[in-house]
Amino acid sequence: MTAEIVRYSVLMPVYNEEQTLETIVKKVRYMDNLRLEITPVTEAETQEVILQQEIIAVDDGSADGSLAILRRLEAEGMLKAFAHEKNQGKGAAIRTAIQHAAGDILLIQDADLEYDPREYPVLLQPILEGRAQVVYGSRFLGGPRKAMLFRHMLGNKFLTFLTNLLYDSIISDMETCYKVFRREVLAGVPLHARRFELEPEITAKILKRGYRIYEVPISYNGREYEEGKNITWRDGIPAIWTLIKYRFVD
Ligand SMILES: Nc1nc2c(ncn2[C@@H]2O[C@H](COP(=O)(O)OP(=O)(O)OP(=O)(O)O)[C@@H](O)[C@H]2O)c(=O)[nH]1
Ligand SMILES: [Mg+2]
């Protein structure tokens, strides 16, 4: 049995992450050359797939040592690094990463340690088996997790509820970082978001194009504000506006 080779790109936005950057990159590199047994949805036989990885890291104008770390890891052959001269936001960093990604499948990976790369097999399998073109890892489907704050849970549930209401879906976690796409899905989608509105923008536009989002449970290890957590209720307002706007325009 010869194994099929599939290439996937890990898109990593980086802004002032010198504390966690090298560790997360190493964790991601362990997921290179993954051998997975899959059973395509239309077939009875099991097949073997080898997942070859590239990491596309984009430094978003960090003020700390993140870019120097990326350059060193790039010299060691661990990743490809790109840099924004000025800080533009997570959305802009991911859009830059998409432009440089060569894989058949694109997977978003934050550079903090809230999400665990050991879950890549679970995230990739539905796409490899032809059950989905878009997979989201959900923090609300019973996976192990450090409890998030009640107000963060409410914010997440509200934005997800609004997504479902406006785009006729039943996903459980719109704001998850773990979003995985076949590259064709994103090829035809214009993206404008610069900051955290990229999550609602991508979600709105793929739902509007008729893709069904396939969700799998993932774990979550949310960081504390002392550890660099940034998100606040203020980030919810552009998300609400983004969800409403793209219901009517593209
Ligand atoms: N906060 C922030 N993150 C950015 C920016 N540009 C790129 N990023 C990266 O985007 C990813 C997500 O940012 P986070 O600040 O962790 O956002 P989050 O996980 O939604 O929220 P917290 O972890 O609660 O702060 C990380 O890998 C950041 O390094 C930016 O301008 N601001
Ligand atoms: Mg984070």
Short mmCIF file of N, CA, C and O in Angstrom, two decimals, residues 35-122:
data_model
loop_
_atom_site.label_atom_id
_atom_site.label_comp_id
_atom_site.label_asym_id
_atom_site.label_seq_id
_atom_site.Cartn_x
_atom_site.Cartn_y
_atom_site.Cartn_z
N ARG A 35 1.60 10.24 9.88
CA ARG A 35 0.99 9.16 9.08
C ARG A 35 -0.39 8.90 9.66
O ARG A 35 -0.52 8.61 10.85
N LEU A 36 -1.39 9.03 8.85
CA LEU A 36 -2.75 8.82 9.33
C LEU A 36 -3.44 7.74 8.51
O LEU A 36 -3.27 7.66 7.30
N GLU A 37 -4.21 6.89 9.20
CA GLU A 37 -5.08 5.93 8.53
C GLU A 37 -6.42 6.62 8.30
O GLU A 37 -7.02 7.11 9.25
N ILE A 38 -6.84 6.66 7.07
CA ILE A 38 -8.14 7.27 6.82
C ILE A 38 -9.02 6.33 6.00
O ILE A 38 -8.52 5.46 5.29
N THR A 39 -10.31 6.51 6.13
CA THR A 39 -11.25 5.78 5.29
C THR A 39 -12.10 6.81 4.56
O THR A 39 -12.99 7.42 5.17
N PRO A 40 -11.82 7.03 3.27
CA PRO A 40 -12.62 8.03 2.54
C PRO A 40 -14.11 7.70 2.63
O PRO A 40 -14.49 6.54 2.66
N VAL A 41 -14.90 8.73 2.65
CA VAL A 41 -16.34 8.55 2.88
C VAL A 41 -16.98 7.66 1.81
O VAL A 41 -17.92 6.93 2.10
N THR A 42 -16.42 7.68 0.61
CA THR A 42 -17.03 6.90 -0.47
C THR A 42 -16.41 5.53 -0.64
O THR A 42 -16.74 4.82 -1.59
N GLU A 43 -15.47 5.15 0.24
CA GLU A 43 -14.79 3.86 0.07
C GLU A 43 -14.83 3.02 1.33
O GLU A 43 -14.98 3.55 2.43
N ALA A 44 -14.65 1.71 1.15
CA ALA A 44 -14.64 0.83 2.30
C ALA A 44 -13.24 0.62 2.85
O ALA A 44 -13.05 0.38 4.04
N GLU A 45 -12.24 0.71 1.96
CA GLU A 45 -10.88 0.38 2.38
C GLU A 45 -10.21 1.56 3.09
O GLU A 45 -10.40 2.72 2.72
N THR A 46 -9.36 1.19 4.01
CA THR A 46 -8.55 2.18 4.70
C THR A 46 -7.33 2.53 3.85
O THR A 46 -6.80 1.68 3.14
N GLN A 47 -6.94 3.79 3.90
CA GLN A 47 -5.75 4.22 3.17
C GLN A 47 -4.79 4.91 4.13
O GLN A 47 -5.20 5.38 5.18
N GLU A 48 -3.54 4.98 3.69
CA GLU A 48 -2.58 5.70 4.52
C GLU A 48 -2.22 7.03 3.85
O GLU A 48 -2.01 7.09 2.64
N VAL A 49 -2.17 8.06 4.68
CA VAL A 49 -1.82 9.39 4.18
C VAL A 49 -0.63 9.91 4.99
O VAL A 49 -0.56 9.69 6.20
N ILE A 50 0.30 10.55 4.31
CA ILE A 50 1.40 11.22 5.03
C ILE A 50 1.20 12.72 4.89
O ILE A 50 1.07 13.24 3.78
N LEU A 51 1.15 13.40 6.02
CA LEU A 51 0.89 14.84 6.02
C LEU A 51 2.19 15.61 6.15
O LEU A 51 2.83 15.61 7.19
N GLN A 52 2.58 16.26 5.06
CA GLN A 52 3.79 17.08 5.10
C GLN A 52 3.44 18.52 5.40
O GLN A 52 2.51 19.07 4.82
N GLN A 53 4.21 19.11 6.27
CA GLN A 53 3.84 20.41 6.82
C GLN A 53 4.78 21.54 6.39
O GLN A 53 5.98 21.31 6.21
N GLU A 54 4.23 22.72 6.24
CA GLU A 54 5.07 23.92 6.24
C GLU A 54 4.44 24.88 7.24
O GLU A 54 3.22 24.91 7.40
N ILE A 55 5.28 25.64 7.93
CA ILE A 55 4.76 26.68 8.82
C ILE A 55 5.03 28.03 8.16
O ILE A 55 6.16 28.32 7.78
N ILE A 56 3.96 28.81 8.00
CA ILE A 56 4.10 30.18 7.50
C ILE A 56 3.82 31.10 8.67
O ILE A 56 2.68 31.26 9.09
N ALA A 57 4.90 31.66 9.24
CA ALA A 57 4.74 32.54 10.40
C ALA A 57 4.84 33.98 9.94
O ALA A 57 5.68 34.33 9.11
N VAL A 58 3.95 34.82 10.47
CA VAL A 58 3.99 36.25 10.11
C VAL A 58 4.14 37.08 11.37
O VAL A 58 3.26 37.08 12.23
N ASP A 59 5.27 37.74 11.48
CA ASP A 59 5.45 38.64 12.61
C ASP A 59 4.73 39.95 12.31
O ASP A 59 4.98 40.60 11.30
N ASP A 60 3.84 40.31 13.21
CA ASP A 60 2.97 41.44 12.96
C ASP A 60 3.51 42.70 13.64
O ASP A 60 2.82 43.33 14.44
N GLY A 61 4.74 43.06 13.33
CA GLY A 61 5.34 44.27 13.90
C GLY A 61 5.57 44.16 15.39
O GLY A 61 5.39 45.14 16.12
N SER A 62 5.99 43.01 15.88
CA SER A 62 6.22 42.82 17.32
C SER A 62 7.26 43.80 17.84
O SER A 62 8.22 44.14 17.15
N ALA A 63 7.06 44.22 19.11
CA ALA A 63 8.02 45.12 19.75
C ALA A 63 9.01 44.33 20.60
O ALA A 63 9.96 44.89 21.13
N ASP A 64 8.79 43.03 20.76
CA ASP A 64 9.71 42.22 21.58
C ASP A 64 10.64 41.40 20.66
O ASP A 64 10.81 41.75 19.49
N GLY A 65 11.19 40.32 21.15
CA GLY A 65 12.16 39.56 20.36
C GLY A 65 11.55 38.52 19.43
O GLY A 65 12.27 37.66 18.90
N SER A 66 10.24 38.60 19.15
CA SER A 66 9.59 37.56 18.34
C SER A 66 10.22 37.40 16.96
O SER A 66 10.47 36.27 16.51
N LEU A 67 10.49 38.53 16.29
CA LEU A 67 11.00 38.42 14.92
C LEU A 67 12.39 37.77 14.90
O LEU A 67 12.68 36.93 14.05
N ALA A 68 13.22 38.12 15.88
CA ALA A 68 14.56 37.51 15.94
C ALA A 68 14.44 35.99 16.14
O ALA A 68 15.17 35.21 15.53
N ILE A 69 13.50 35.58 16.98
CA ILE A 69 13.29 34.14 17.20
C ILE A 69 12.84 33.49 15.90
O ILE A 69 13.35 32.43 15.49
N LEU A 70 11.91 34.14 15.20
CA LEU A 70 11.44 33.58 13.93
C LEU A 70 12.57 33.45 12.91
O LEU A 70 12.67 32.45 12.20
N ARG A 71 13.41 34.47 12.83
CA ARG A 71 14.53 34.42 11.86
C ARG A 71 15.48 33.27 12.19
O ARG A 71 15.98 32.58 11.30
N ARG A 72 15.70 33.05 13.48
CA ARG A 72 16.58 31.95 13.87
C ARG A 72 15.94 30.60 13.52
O ARG A 72 16.58 29.72 12.92
N LEU A 73 14.66 30.46 13.83
CA LEU A 73 13.98 29.19 13.51
C LEU A 73 13.91 28.98 12.00
O LEU A 73 13.98 27.85 11.52
N GLU A 74 13.79 30.09 11.26
CA GLU A 74 13.78 29.99 9.80
C GLU A 74 15.14 29.49 9.30
O GLU A 74 15.22 28.60 8.45
N ALA A 75 16.22 30.03 9.89
CA ALA A 75 17.58 29.61 9.50
C ALA A 75 17.79 28.12 9.81
O ALA A 75 18.53 27.43 9.13
N GLU A 76 17.10 27.64 10.84
CA GLU A 76 17.20 26.21 11.19
C GLU A 76 16.28 25.35 10.34
O GLU A 76 16.16 24.14 10.56
N GLY A 77 15.56 25.98 9.42
CA GLY A 77 14.70 25.22 8.51
C GLY A 77 13.37 24.80 9.10
O GLY A 77 12.68 23.92 8.58
N MET A 78 12.98 25.43 10.21
CA MET A 78 11.74 25.01 10.89
C MET A 78 10.50 25.65 10.27
O MET A 78 9.40 25.12 10.39
N LEU A 79 10.65 26.83 9.68
CA LEU A 79 9.47 27.56 9.19
C LEU A 79 9.89 28.59 8.15
O LEU A 79 11.07 28.83 7.93
N LYS A 80 8.87 29.18 7.53
CA LYS A 80 9.10 30.35 6.67
C LYS A 80 8.56 31.56 7.42
O LYS A 80 7.41 31.53 7.89
N ALA A 81 9.35 32.62 7.50
CA ALA A 81 8.93 33.79 8.26
C ALA A 81 8.73 34.99 7.35
O ALA A 81 9.51 35.23 6.42
N PHE A 82 7.68 35.72 7.62
CA PHE A 82 7.40 36.97 6.92
C PHE A 82 7.16 38.02 8.00
O PHE A 82 6.83 37.68 9.13
N ALA A 83 7.32 39.29 7.64
CA ALA A 83 7.20 40.31 8.68
C ALA A 83 6.44 41.53 8.18
O ALA A 83 6.66 42.00 7.06
N HIS A 84 5.56 42.03 9.02
CA HIS A 84 4.95 43.34 8.80
C HIS A 84 5.83 44.36 9.51
O HIS A 84 6.20 44.15 10.66
N GLU A 85 6.12 45.47 8.81
CA GLU A 85 6.94 46.48 9.46
C GLU A 85 6.23 47.10 10.65
O GLU A 85 6.82 47.35 11.68
N LYS A 86 4.93 47.34 10.47
CA LYS A 86 4.14 47.92 11.56
C LYS A 86 3.06 46.93 11.98
O LYS A 86 2.59 46.14 11.17
N ASN A 87 2.62 47.04 13.21
CA ASN A 87 1.54 46.19 13.71
C ASN A 87 0.23 46.50 12.97
O ASN A 87 -0.15 47.65 12.82
N GLN A 88 -0.41 45.45 12.48
CA GLN A 88 -1.66 45.64 11.73
C GLN A 88 -2.83 44.87 12.30
O GLN A 88 -3.98 45.18 12.05
N GLY A 89 -2.56 43.80 13.05
CA GLY A 89 -3.65 43.00 13.61
C GLY A 89 -3.61 41.57 13.14
O GLY A 89 -3.01 41.25 12.11
N LYS A 90 -4.29 40.69 13.90
CA LYS A 90 -4.27 39.25 13.59
C LYS A 90 -4.80 38.96 12.19
O LYS A 90 -4.28 38.12 11.46
N GLY A 91 -5.88 39.67 11.83
CA GLY A 91 -6.49 39.42 10.52
C GLY A 91 -5.50 39.70 9.39
O GLY A 91 -5.35 38.90 8.46
N ALA A 92 -4.80 40.83 9.49
CA ALA A 92 -3.82 41.18 8.45
C ALA A 92 -2.70 40.14 8.41
O ALA A 92 -2.22 39.76 7.33
N ALA A 93 -2.29 39.66 9.58
CA ALA A 93 -1.20 38.67 9.63
C ALA A 93 -1.64 37.37 8.95
O ALA A 93 -0.88 36.76 8.19
N ILE A 94 -2.85 36.95 9.20
CA ILE A 94 -3.32 35.71 8.57
C ILE A 94 -3.48 35.90 7.07
O ILE A 94 -3.14 35.01 6.28
N ARG A 95 -3.93 37.08 6.66
CA ARG A 95 -4.07 37.31 5.20
C ARG A 95 -2.71 37.26 4.52
O ARG A 95 -2.56 36.70 3.43
N THR A 96 -1.69 37.80 5.15
CA THR A 96 -0.33 37.70 4.59
C THR A 96 0.09 36.22 4.52
O THR A 96 0.65 35.77 3.52
N ALA A 97 -0.20 35.48 5.58
CA ALA A 97 0.19 34.06 5.61
C ALA A 97 -0.51 33.28 4.49
O ALA A 97 0.11 32.45 3.82
N ILE A 98 -1.78 33.57 4.27
CA ILE A 98 -2.54 32.87 3.21
C ILE A 98 -1.86 33.08 1.86
O ILE A 98 -1.72 32.14 1.07
N GLN A 99 -1.39 34.30 1.62
CA GLN A 99 -0.75 34.59 0.33
C GLN A 99 0.50 33.76 0.07
O GLN A 99 0.85 33.51 -1.07
N HIS A 100 1.18 33.36 1.14
CA HIS A 100 2.43 32.62 0.97
C HIS A 100 2.28 31.11 1.15
O HIS A 100 3.25 30.38 1.01
N ALA A 101 1.09 30.67 1.48
CA ALA A 101 0.90 29.24 1.79
C ALA A 101 0.77 28.42 0.52
O ALA A 101 0.08 28.81 -0.42
N ALA A 102 1.45 27.27 0.50
CA ALA A 102 1.43 26.43 -0.70
C ALA A 102 0.67 25.11 -0.48
O ALA A 102 0.51 24.33 -1.41
N GLY A 103 0.23 24.85 0.74
CA GLY A 103 -0.38 23.55 1.03
C GLY A 103 -1.76 23.37 0.42
O GLY A 103 -2.40 24.33 0.00
N ASP A 104 -2.21 22.10 0.40
CA ASP A 104 -3.56 21.79 -0.08
C ASP A 104 -4.59 22.12 0.99
O ASP A 104 -5.76 22.34 0.71
N ILE A 105 -4.13 22.11 2.24
CA ILE A 105 -5.00 22.39 3.38
C ILE A 105 -4.33 23.48 4.21
O ILE A 105 -3.12 23.45 4.41
N LEU A 106 -5.12 24.45 4.68
CA LEU A 106 -4.59 25.54 5.48
C LEU A 106 -5.17 25.46 6.89
O LEU A 106 -6.38 25.28 7.04
N LEU A 107 -4.32 25.60 7.89
CA LEU A 107 -4.74 25.48 9.29
C LEU A 107 -4.20 26.68 10.06
O LEU A 107 -3.02 26.99 9.97
N ILE A 108 -5.07 27.35 10.80
CA ILE A 108 -4.63 28.51 11.57
C ILE A 108 -4.17 28.07 12.97
O ILE A 108 -4.86 27.29 13.63
N GLN A 109 -3.02 28.59 13.37
CA GLN A 109 -2.45 28.25 14.68
C GLN A 109 -1.97 29.51 15.36
O GLN A 109 -1.02 30.15 14.91
N ASP A 110 -2.59 29.89 16.49
CA ASP A 110 -2.08 31.03 17.26
C ASP A 110 -0.72 30.68 17.86
O ASP A 110 -0.38 29.51 18.03
N ALA A 111 0.04 31.71 18.22
CA ALA A 111 1.40 31.50 18.71
C ALA A 111 1.48 31.46 20.23
O ALA A 111 2.56 31.34 20.80
N ASP A 112 0.33 31.60 20.92
CA ASP A 112 0.36 31.35 22.37
C ASP A 112 0.10 29.86 22.56
O ASP A 112 0.13 29.09 21.62
N LEU A 113 -0.13 29.44 23.79
CA LEU A 113 -0.23 27.99 24.03
C LEU A 113 -1.65 27.59 24.44
O LEU A 113 -1.84 26.64 25.19
N GLU A 114 -2.66 28.31 23.90
CA GLU A 114 -4.03 28.02 24.30
C GLU A 114 -4.60 26.80 23.58
O GLU A 114 -5.52 26.15 24.05
N TYR A 115 -4.05 26.53 22.41
CA TYR A 115 -4.53 25.40 21.60
C TYR A 115 -3.39 24.41 21.41
O TYR A 115 -2.22 24.79 21.38
N ASP A 116 -3.71 23.13 21.24
CA ASP A 116 -2.72 22.07 21.30
C ASP A 116 -2.54 21.37 19.94
O ASP A 116 -3.45 20.70 19.46
N PRO A 117 -1.37 21.54 19.31
CA PRO A 117 -1.15 20.96 17.98
C PRO A 117 -1.31 19.44 17.91
O PRO A 117 -1.47 18.89 16.83
N ARG A 118 -1.26 18.75 19.07
CA ARG A 118 -1.49 17.30 19.02
C ARG A 118 -2.89 16.97 18.49
O ARG A 118 -3.19 15.82 18.18
N GLU A 119 -3.74 17.99 18.40
CA GLU A 119 -5.09 17.74 17.90
C GLU A 119 -5.20 17.85 16.37
O GLU A 119 -6.28 17.68 15.82
N TYR A 120 -4.10 18.09 15.68
CA TYR A 120 -4.17 18.20 14.22
C TYR A 120 -4.81 16.97 13.55
O TYR A 120 -5.59 17.13 12.61
N PRO A 121 -4.48 15.74 13.99
CA PRO A 121 -5.11 14.61 13.30
C PRO A 121 -6.64 14.67 13.32
O PRO A 121 -7.30 14.42 12.31
N VAL A 122 -7.18 15.05 14.46
CA VAL A 122 -8.65 15.14 14.60
C VAL A 122 -9.20 16.25 13.70
O VAL A 122 -10.27 16.12 13.10
#
